[in-house]
Amino acid sequence: LTAGGGGNDVQWCFSQVKGAIDDDVAEADIISTVEFNHSGELLATGDKGGRVVIFQQETENKSQPQCRSEYNVYSTFQSHEPEFDYLKSLEIEEKINKIRWLPQKNAAQFLLSTNDKTIKLWKISERDKRPEGYNLKEEDGRYRDAATITTLRVPVFRPMDLMVEASPRRVFANGHTYHINSISVNSDNETYLSADDLRINMWHLEITDRSFNIVDIKPANMEELTEVITAAEFHPHQCNTFVYSSSKGTIRLCDMRASALCDKHSKLFEEPEDPSNRSFFSEIISSISDVKFSHNGRYMMTRDYLSVKIWDLNMENRPVETYQVHEYLRSKLCSLYENDCIFDKFECCWNGNDSVVMTGSYNNFFRMLDRSQQRDVTLEASRESCKPRQVLKPRRVCAGGKRKKDEISVDSLDFNKKILHTAWHPQENIIAVATTNNLYIFQEKVN
Amino acid sequence: MEDTKPEETNVEEQKDEEYKICPEKLEEAKLKSKYPHLGNKPGGSDLLRKRLQKGPKYFDSGDYNMAKAKIKNKQLPAVQTEKTEITGDHIPTPQDLPQRKPSLVASKLAG
């Protein structure tokens, strides 16, 4: 496949990078989730230390059209803290597994963030005025001596420096025995689902002490366990429909109108396997690490270890498109099993009009797969390509044989540099790519 | 030196052909030669149950002392990293414990 930009010959340029430069990465700084809000104005990241950082896109400077809008820190807060399950003598990690934004309804912004066990609804609001001129208090808060008060005045609101406050509005706890891997807000804007390895629950955003269990795949005898839930998502328009993927490479679509407990799927998406090709690794690499509906709701995309597949919701027996992410790794599966990389969970995302999909790889490479033009390109998030508006050069990996100039051989790839999380602005060609501890923002080249 | 029987040679050739067509099978052979005790069901319940238990198990003084009493004053084995063994019986020892988490500080992304 020839190299190309992402969709309509887009060329990608460096815009910004956030995070520390030094190579000594503290575990807490490992980025674990990245998500744009529905307008793309806000970009949230979560990390292993339980912290959320939200960036805001600056309003365009009309007098300087060349200077594209940048993302600057808007708010940061500690979403989750480490907890201890005393009964099982196990630590509950504060790592933020997923962040999902709620559509904006009023001046405040809301997001859901979750660790392994607890989901929280955070309200992010702006304060740019404060009341001044109290009768009983000084401006610094100290109480005035009542004897000195001789007149009355009416306190007024005066402008102040913008303050962005984050406050936890709901805590949805004790809903999951196993580790939460997904949350998804329903299109009804009232409910959301949370999925762990064996169960999926549905919550109402206003109610924290109850949730409905809608999928339960826990066998009566745990020795009979053959697959776990790896990801789940609500349909973008149909509030009764959701999908969940499994470690065996299947996706089940469920309709909540059919029954209260959706253990029986409405549709089962599975690509038939060639039994002669089966190996020890087959099941492991078929495990789906992410599932995402297209914006138009007609397709869904799945990511397994080596490929990205696009499924038409009307066709269950095979995907309509399959893209190889890094096929050269198939002959390295033994060492990737030994160093546990074979269990890495890569995410994937769609662009705004569903024409291009993106996913990460190793060596800080990420892949843009153009569905409409049937072209793909490998790009790299690197501190060496950080000059303002520097165009990203396509990267090529040499699988074997003679290595051409500018190619990198498979054995030279750094498997510790993984891009697991990427996000695409809902309307513009702006992408956020997370390396281990840095967040890169790339934009379309503007001529 | 013994000559190999014709049937054996055919099987070997067939396997070579398979490996050429299927790099995965070659990788599988590599893995099995390194870890001969590896079970044939990688996606089986053992692997999944290990996944469900993700998270460091912490030191439980009751478990630890009872295990010590059983082994009668011998040292408890440290964590094994063998891929073949997935045991739920491992009792953490003080040496196994990970370091204390550092105090909560601000994210460097916001710096």
PDB file of N, CA and C in Angstrom, chain B residues 17-85:
ATOM      1  N   GLU B  17       7.122 -27.027   5.518  1.00  0.00           N
ATOM      2  CA  GLU B  17       6.239 -26.297   4.611  1.00  0.00           C
ATOM      3  C   GLU B  17       5.252 -25.456   5.402  1.00  0.00           C
ATOM      4  N   GLU B  18       4.679 -26.082   6.464  1.00  0.00           N
ATOM      5  CA  GLU B  18       3.718 -25.368   7.305  1.00  0.00           C
ATOM      6  C   GLU B  18       4.349 -24.128   7.891  1.00  0.00           C
ATOM      7  N   TYR B  19       5.599 -24.293   8.370  1.00  0.00           N
ATOM      8  CA  TYR B  19       6.254 -23.158   9.020  1.00  0.00           C
ATOM      9  C   TYR B  19       6.486 -22.035   8.034  1.00  0.00           C
ATOM     10  N   LYS B  20       6.793 -22.432   6.786  1.00  0.00           N
ATOM     11  CA  LYS B  20       7.045 -21.395   5.784  1.00  0.00           C
ATOM     12  C   LYS B  20       5.776 -20.607   5.537  1.00  0.00           C
ATOM     13  N   ILE B  21       4.656 -21.336   5.457  1.00  0.00           N
ATOM     14  CA  ILE B  21       3.399 -20.665   5.175  1.00  0.00           C
ATOM     15  C   ILE B  21       2.913 -19.929   6.420  1.00  0.00           C
ATOM     16  N   CYS B  22       3.204 -20.504   7.580  1.00  0.00           N
ATOM     17  CA  CYS B  22       2.626 -19.973   8.798  1.00  0.00           C
ATOM     18  C   CYS B  22       3.710 -19.609   9.814  1.00  0.00           C
ATOM     19  N   PRO B  23       4.132 -18.347   9.824  1.00  0.00           N
ATOM     20  CA  PRO B  23       5.160 -17.931  10.781  1.00  0.00           C
ATOM     21  C   PRO B  23       4.729 -18.134  12.217  1.00  0.00           C
ATOM     22  N   GLU B  24       3.412 -18.111  12.446  1.00  0.00           N
ATOM     23  CA  GLU B  24       2.899 -18.310  13.808  1.00  0.00           C
ATOM     24  C   GLU B  24       3.296 -19.668  14.342  1.00  0.00           C
ATOM     25  N   LYS B  25       3.228 -20.696  13.478  1.00  0.00           N
ATOM     26  CA  LYS B  25       3.539 -22.052  13.938  1.00  0.00           C
ATOM     27  C   LYS B  25       5.018 -22.165  14.265  1.00  0.00           C
ATOM     28  N   LEU B  26       5.829 -21.447  13.529  1.00  0.00           N
ATOM     29  CA  LEU B  26       7.265 -21.428  13.801  1.00  0.00           C
ATOM     30  C   LEU B  26       7.511 -20.819  15.169  1.00  0.00           C
ATOM     31  N   GLU B  27       6.810 -19.737  15.434  1.00  0.00           N
ATOM     32  CA  GLU B  27       6.943 -19.063  16.720  1.00  0.00           C
ATOM     33  C   GLU B  27       6.467 -19.964  17.848  1.00  0.00           C
ATOM     34  N   GLU B  28       5.403 -20.716  17.554  1.00  0.00           N
ATOM     35  CA  GLU B  28       4.860 -21.637  18.559  1.00  0.00           C
ATOM     36  C   GLU B  28       5.899 -22.705  18.900  1.00  0.00           C
ATOM     37  N   ALA B  29       6.558 -23.202  17.882  1.00  0.00           N
ATOM     38  CA  ALA B  29       7.584 -24.228  18.102  1.00  0.00           C
ATOM     39  C   ALA B  29       8.722 -23.666  18.946  1.00  0.00           C
ATOM     40  N   LYS B  30       9.086 -22.435  18.681  1.00  0.00           N
ATOM     41  CA  LYS B  30      10.141 -21.763  19.448  1.00  0.00           C
ATOM     42  C   LYS B  30       9.754 -21.705  20.913  1.00  0.00           C
ATOM     43  N   LEU B  31       8.493 -21.294  21.162  1.00  0.00           N
ATOM     44  CA  LEU B  31       8.022 -21.130  22.536  1.00  0.00           C
ATOM     45  C   LEU B  31       8.002 -22.467  23.252  1.00  0.00           C
ATOM     46  N   LYS B  32       7.509 -23.497  22.555  1.00  0.00           N
ATOM     47  CA  LYS B  32       7.396 -24.801  23.198  1.00  0.00           C
ATOM     48  C   LYS B  32       8.762 -25.377  23.507  1.00  0.00           C
ATOM     49  N   SER B  33       9.758 -25.041  22.693  1.00  0.00           N
ATOM     50  CA  SER B  33      11.086 -25.574  22.977  1.00  0.00           C
ATOM     51  C   SER B  33      11.687 -24.869  24.192  1.00  0.00           C
ATOM     52  N   LYS B  34      11.264 -23.638  24.441  1.00  0.00           N
ATOM     53  CA  LYS B  34      11.783 -22.918  25.612  1.00  0.00           C
ATOM     54  C   LYS B  34      11.044 -23.324  26.880  1.00  0.00           C
ATOM     55  N   TYR B  35       9.747 -23.558  26.747  1.00  0.00           N
ATOM     56  CA  TYR B  35       8.915 -23.875  27.906  1.00  0.00           C
ATOM     57  C   TYR B  35       8.150 -25.163  27.630  1.00  0.00           C
ATOM     58  N   PRO B  36       8.814 -26.301  27.783  1.00  0.00           N
ATOM     59  CA  PRO B  36       8.184 -27.567  27.419  1.00  0.00           C
ATOM     60  C   PRO B  36       6.934 -27.901  28.233  1.00  0.00           C
ATOM     61  N   HIS B  37       6.793 -27.290  29.424  1.00  0.00           N
ATOM     62  CA  HIS B  37       5.638 -27.633  30.258  1.00  0.00           C
ATOM     63  C   HIS B  37       4.427 -26.779  29.955  1.00  0.00           C
ATOM     64  N   LEU B  38       4.557 -25.900  28.993  1.00  0.00           N
ATOM     65  CA  LEU B  38       3.450 -24.996  28.668  1.00  0.00           C
ATOM     66  C   LEU B  38       2.250 -25.786  28.179  1.00  0.00           C
ATOM     67  N   GLY B  39       1.101 -25.519  28.742  1.00  0.00           N
ATOM     68  CA  GLY B  39      -0.114 -26.221  28.354  1.00  0.00           C
ATOM     69  C   GLY B  39      -0.520 -25.898  26.932  1.00  0.00           C
ATOM     70  N   ASN B  40      -1.410 -26.713  26.400  1.00  0.00           N
ATOM     71  CA  ASN B  40      -1.818 -26.499  25.021  1.00  0.00           C
ATOM     72  C   ASN B  40      -2.973 -25.528  24.877  1.00  0.00           C
ATOM     73  N   LYS B  41      -3.552 -25.126  25.962  1.00  0.00           N
ATOM     74  CA  LYS B  41      -4.715 -24.237  25.886  1.00  0.00           C
ATOM     75  C   LYS B  41      -4.360 -22.866  26.425  1.00  0.00           C
ATOM     76  N   PRO B  42      -3.795 -21.999  25.593  1.00  0.00           N
ATOM     77  CA  PRO B  42      -3.346 -20.695  26.098  1.00  0.00           C
ATOM     78  C   PRO B  42      -4.491 -19.794  26.492  1.00  0.00           C
ATOM     79  N   GLY B  43      -5.602 -19.926  25.820  1.00  0.00           N
ATOM     80  CA  GLY B  43      -6.715 -19.042  26.145  1.00  0.00           C
ATOM     81  C   GLY B  43      -7.580 -19.621  27.234  1.00  0.00           C
ATOM     82  N   GLY B  44      -7.133 -20.700  27.806  1.00  0.00           N
ATOM     83  CA  GLY B  44      -7.943 -21.428  28.778  1.00  0.00           C
ATOM     84  C   GLY B  44      -8.129 -20.685  30.076  1.00  0.00           C
ATOM     85  N   SER B  45      -8.792 -21.341  30.973  1.00  0.00           N
ATOM     86  CA  SER B  45      -9.226 -20.670  32.187  1.00  0.00           C
ATOM     87  C   SER B  45      -8.061 -20.196  33.044  1.00  0.00           C
ATOM     88  N   ASP B  46      -6.908 -20.895  32.969  1.00  0.00           N
ATOM     89  CA  ASP B  46      -5.775 -20.476  33.789  1.00  0.00           C
ATOM     90  C   ASP B  46      -5.362 -19.054  33.465  1.00  0.00           C
ATOM     91  N   LEU B  47      -5.171 -18.797  32.182  1.00  0.00           N
ATOM     92  CA  LEU B  47      -4.720 -17.478  31.736  1.00  0.00           C
ATOM     93  C   LEU B  47      -5.754 -16.417  32.079  1.00  0.00           C
ATOM     94  N   LEU B  48      -7.026 -16.759  31.869  1.00  0.00           N
ATOM     95  CA  LEU B  48      -8.084 -15.794  32.138  1.00  0.00           C
ATOM     96  C   LEU B  48      -8.202 -15.506  33.619  1.00  0.00           C
ATOM     97  N   ARG B  49      -8.065 -16.554  34.439  1.00  0.00           N
ATOM     98  CA  ARG B  49      -8.192 -16.332  35.875  1.00  0.00           C
ATOM     99  C   ARG B  49      -7.037 -15.494  36.400  1.00  0.00           C
ATOM    100  N   LYS B  50      -5.865 -15.685  35.792  1.00  0.00           N
ATOM    101  CA  LYS B  50      -4.713 -14.865  36.182  1.00  0.00           C
ATOM    102  C   LYS B  50      -5.028 -13.411  35.866  1.00  0.00           C
ATOM    103  N   ARG B  51      -5.673 -13.205  34.721  1.00  0.00           N
ATOM    104  CA  ARG B  51      -6.032 -11.863  34.282  1.00  0.00           C
ATOM    105  C   ARG B  51      -7.062 -11.238  35.220  1.00  0.00           C
ATOM    106  N   LEU B  52      -8.003 -12.046  35.683  1.00  0.00           N
ATOM    107  CA  LEU B  52      -9.033 -11.517  36.569  1.00  0.00           C
ATOM    108  C   LEU B  52      -8.466 -11.111  37.918  1.00  0.00           C
ATOM    109  N   GLN B  53      -7.340 -11.721  38.280  1.00  0.00           N
ATOM    110  CA  GLN B  53      -6.772 -11.426  39.591  1.00  0.00           C
ATOM    111  C   GLN B  53      -5.738 -10.331  39.531  1.00  0.00           C
ATOM    112  N   LYS B  54      -5.632  -9.647  38.405  1.00  0.00           N
ATOM    113  CA  LYS B  54      -4.630  -8.601  38.226  1.00  0.00           C
ATOM    114  C   LYS B  54      -4.588  -7.659  39.419  1.00  0.00           C
ATOM    115  N   GLY B  55      -3.405  -7.306  39.829  1.00  0.00           N
ATOM    116  CA  GLY B  55      -3.293  -6.415  40.986  1.00  0.00           C
ATOM    117  C   GLY B  55      -2.416  -7.072  42.019  1.00  0.00           C
ATOM    118  N   PRO B  56      -1.533  -6.300  42.623  1.00  0.00           N
ATOM    119  CA  PRO B  56      -0.602  -6.927  43.567  1.00  0.00           C
ATOM    120  C   PRO B  56      -1.334  -7.410  44.810  1.00  0.00           C
ATOM    121  N   LYS B  57      -1.038  -8.624  45.188  1.00  0.00           N
ATOM    122  CA  LYS B  57      -1.588  -9.142  46.422  1.00  0.00           C
ATOM    123  C   LYS B  57      -0.673  -8.662  47.540  1.00  0.00           C
ATOM    124  N   TYR B  58      -1.250  -8.180  48.573  1.00  0.00           N
ATOM    125  CA  TYR B  58      -0.438  -7.616  49.617  1.00  0.00           C
ATOM    126  C   TYR B  58      -0.167  -8.575  50.737  1.00  0.00           C
ATOM    127  N   PHE B  59       0.745  -8.203  51.539  1.00  0.00           N
ATOM    128  CA  PHE B  59       1.208  -9.020  52.652  1.00  0.00           C
ATOM    129  C   PHE B  59       0.092  -9.183  53.671  1.00  0.00           C
ATOM    130  N   ASP B  60      -0.209 -10.426  53.988  1.00  0.00           N
ATOM    131  CA  ASP B  60      -1.232 -10.710  54.991  1.00  0.00           C
ATOM    132  C   ASP B  60      -0.529 -11.505  56.083  1.00  0.00           C
ATOM    133  N   SER B  61      -0.373 -10.918  57.247  1.00  0.00           N
ATOM    134  CA  SER B  61       0.446 -11.548  58.283  1.00  0.00           C
ATOM    135  C   SER B  61      -0.125 -12.886  58.722  1.00  0.00           C
ATOM    136  N   GLY B  62      -1.451 -13.020  58.696  1.00  0.00           N
ATOM    137  CA  GLY B  62      -2.066 -14.284  59.083  1.00  0.00           C
ATOM    138  C   GLY B  62      -1.676 -15.405  58.130  1.00  0.00           C
ATOM    139  N   ASP B  63      -1.865 -15.136  56.820  1.00  0.00           N
ATOM    140  CA  ASP B  63      -1.485 -16.119  55.797  1.00  0.00           C
ATOM    141  C   ASP B  63      -0.019 -16.481  55.914  1.00  0.00           C
ATOM    142  N   TYR B  64       0.785 -15.450  56.078  1.00  0.00           N
ATOM    143  CA  TYR B  64       2.242 -15.612  56.079  1.00  0.00           C
ATOM    144  C   TYR B  64       2.685 -16.507  57.233  1.00  0.00           C
ATOM    145  N   ASN B  65       2.156 -16.245  58.410  1.00  0.00           N
ATOM    146  CA  ASN B  65       2.569 -17.029  59.572  1.00  0.00           C
ATOM    147  C   ASN B  65       2.056 -18.452  59.524  1.00  0.00           C
ATOM    148  N   MET B  66       0.863 -18.620  58.992  1.00  0.00           N
ATOM    149  CA  MET B  66       0.339 -19.973  58.871  1.00  0.00           C
ATOM    150  C   MET B  66       1.142 -20.785  57.872  1.00  0.00           C
ATOM    151  N   ALA B  67       1.514 -20.125  56.749  1.00  0.00           N
ATOM    152  CA  ALA B  67       2.311 -20.822  55.734  1.00  0.00           C
ATOM    153  C   ALA B  67       3.673 -21.187  56.297  1.00  0.00           C
ATOM    154  N   LYS B  68       4.237 -20.295  57.058  1.00  0.00           N
ATOM    155  CA  LYS B  68       5.549 -20.561  57.666  1.00  0.00           C
ATOM    156  C   LYS B  68       5.465 -21.747  58.620  1.00  0.00           C
ATOM    157  N   ALA B  69       4.391 -21.771  59.395  1.00  0.00           N
ATOM    158  CA  ALA B  69       4.220 -22.862  60.355  1.00  0.00           C
ATOM    159  C   ALA B  69       4.120 -24.191  59.634  1.00  0.00           C
ATOM    160  N   LYS B  70       3.448 -24.181  58.465  1.00  0.00           N
ATOM    161  CA  LYS B  70       3.305 -25.414  57.701  1.00  0.00           C
ATOM    162  C   LYS B  70       4.654 -25.939  57.249  1.00  0.00           C
ATOM    163  N   ILE B  71       5.485 -25.028  56.736  1.00  0.00           N
ATOM    164  CA  ILE B  71       6.780 -25.443  56.196  1.00  0.00           C
ATOM    165  C   ILE B  71       7.799 -25.605  57.313  1.00  0.00           C
ATOM    166  N   LYS B  72       7.407 -25.314  58.526  1.00  0.00           N
ATOM    167  CA  LYS B  72       8.269 -25.520  59.709  1.00  0.00           C
ATOM    168  C   LYS B  72       9.576 -24.758  59.618  1.00  0.00           C
ATOM    169  N   ASN B  73       9.476 -23.476  59.687  1.00  0.00           N
ATOM    170  CA  ASN B  73      10.648 -22.595  59.811  1.00  0.00           C
ATOM    171  C   ASN B  73      11.512 -22.487  58.565  1.00  0.00           C
ATOM    172  N   LYS B  74      11.110 -23.133  57.473  1.00  0.00           N
ATOM    173  CA  LYS B  74      11.905 -22.956  56.254  1.00  0.00           C
ATOM    174  C   LYS B  74      11.531 -21.628  55.629  1.00  0.00           C
ATOM    175  N   GLN B  75      12.369 -21.136  54.737  1.00  0.00           N
ATOM    176  CA  GLN B  75      12.091 -19.894  54.037  1.00  0.00           C
ATOM    177  C   GLN B  75      10.955 -20.103  53.034  1.00  0.00           C
ATOM    178  N   LEU B  76      10.062 -19.160  52.937  1.00  0.00           N
ATOM    179  CA  LEU B  76       9.019 -19.240  51.925  1.00  0.00           C
ATOM    180  C   LEU B  76       9.622 -18.854  50.579  1.00  0.00           C
ATOM    181  N   PRO B  77       9.212 -19.523  49.497  1.00  0.00           N
ATOM    182  CA  PRO B  77       9.792 -19.190  48.187  1.00  0.00           C
ATOM    183  C   PRO B  77       9.379 -17.793  47.756  1.00  0.00           C
ATOM    184  N   ALA B  78      10.281 -17.117  47.082  1.00  0.00           N
ATOM    185  CA  ALA B  78       9.967 -15.789  46.539  1.00  0.00           C
ATOM    186  C   ALA B  78       9.137 -15.957  45.274  1.00  0.00           C
ATOM    187  N   VAL B  79       8.661 -14.831  44.728  1.00  0.00           N
ATOM    188  CA  VAL B  79       7.793 -14.884  43.544  1.00  0.00           C
ATOM    189  C   VAL B  79       8.506 -15.537  42.376  1.00  0.00           C
ATOM    190  N   GLN B  80       7.818 -16.453  41.751  1.00  0.00           N
ATOM    191  CA  GLN B  80       8.395 -17.073  40.550  1.00  0.00           C
ATOM    192  C   GLN B  80       7.862 -16.364  39.329  1.00  0.00           C
ATOM    193  N   THR B  81       8.751 -16.174  38.347  1.00  0.00           N
ATOM    194  CA  THR B  81       8.279 -15.533  37.129  1.00  0.00           C
ATOM    195  C   THR B  81       8.113 -16.541  36.003  1.00  0.00           C
ATOM    196  N   GLU B  82       8.150 -17.809  36.328  1.00  0.00           N
ATOM    197  CA  GLU B  82       7.942 -18.871  35.339  1.00  0.00           C
ATOM    198  C   GLU B  82       6.599 -18.718  34.650  1.00  0.00           C
ATOM    199  N   LYS B  83       6.631 -18.823  33.356  1.00  0.00           N
ATOM    200  CA  LYS B  83       5.383 -18.656  32.626  1.00  0.00           C
ATOM    201  C   LYS B  83       4.484 -19.881  32.785  1.00  0.00           C
ATOM    202  N   THR B  84       5.067 -20.998  33.157  1.00  0.00           N
ATOM    203  CA  THR B  84       4.255 -22.198  33.222  1.00  0.00           C
ATOM    204  C   THR B  84       3.398 -22.241  34.468  1.00  0.00           C
ATOM    205  N   GLU B  85       3.850 -21.601  35.509  1.00  0.00           N
ATOM    206  CA  GLU B  85       3.140 -21.740  36.767  1.00  0.00           C
ATOM    207  C   GLU B  85       2.251 -20.544  37.044  1.00  0.00           C
TER     208      GLU B  85
END
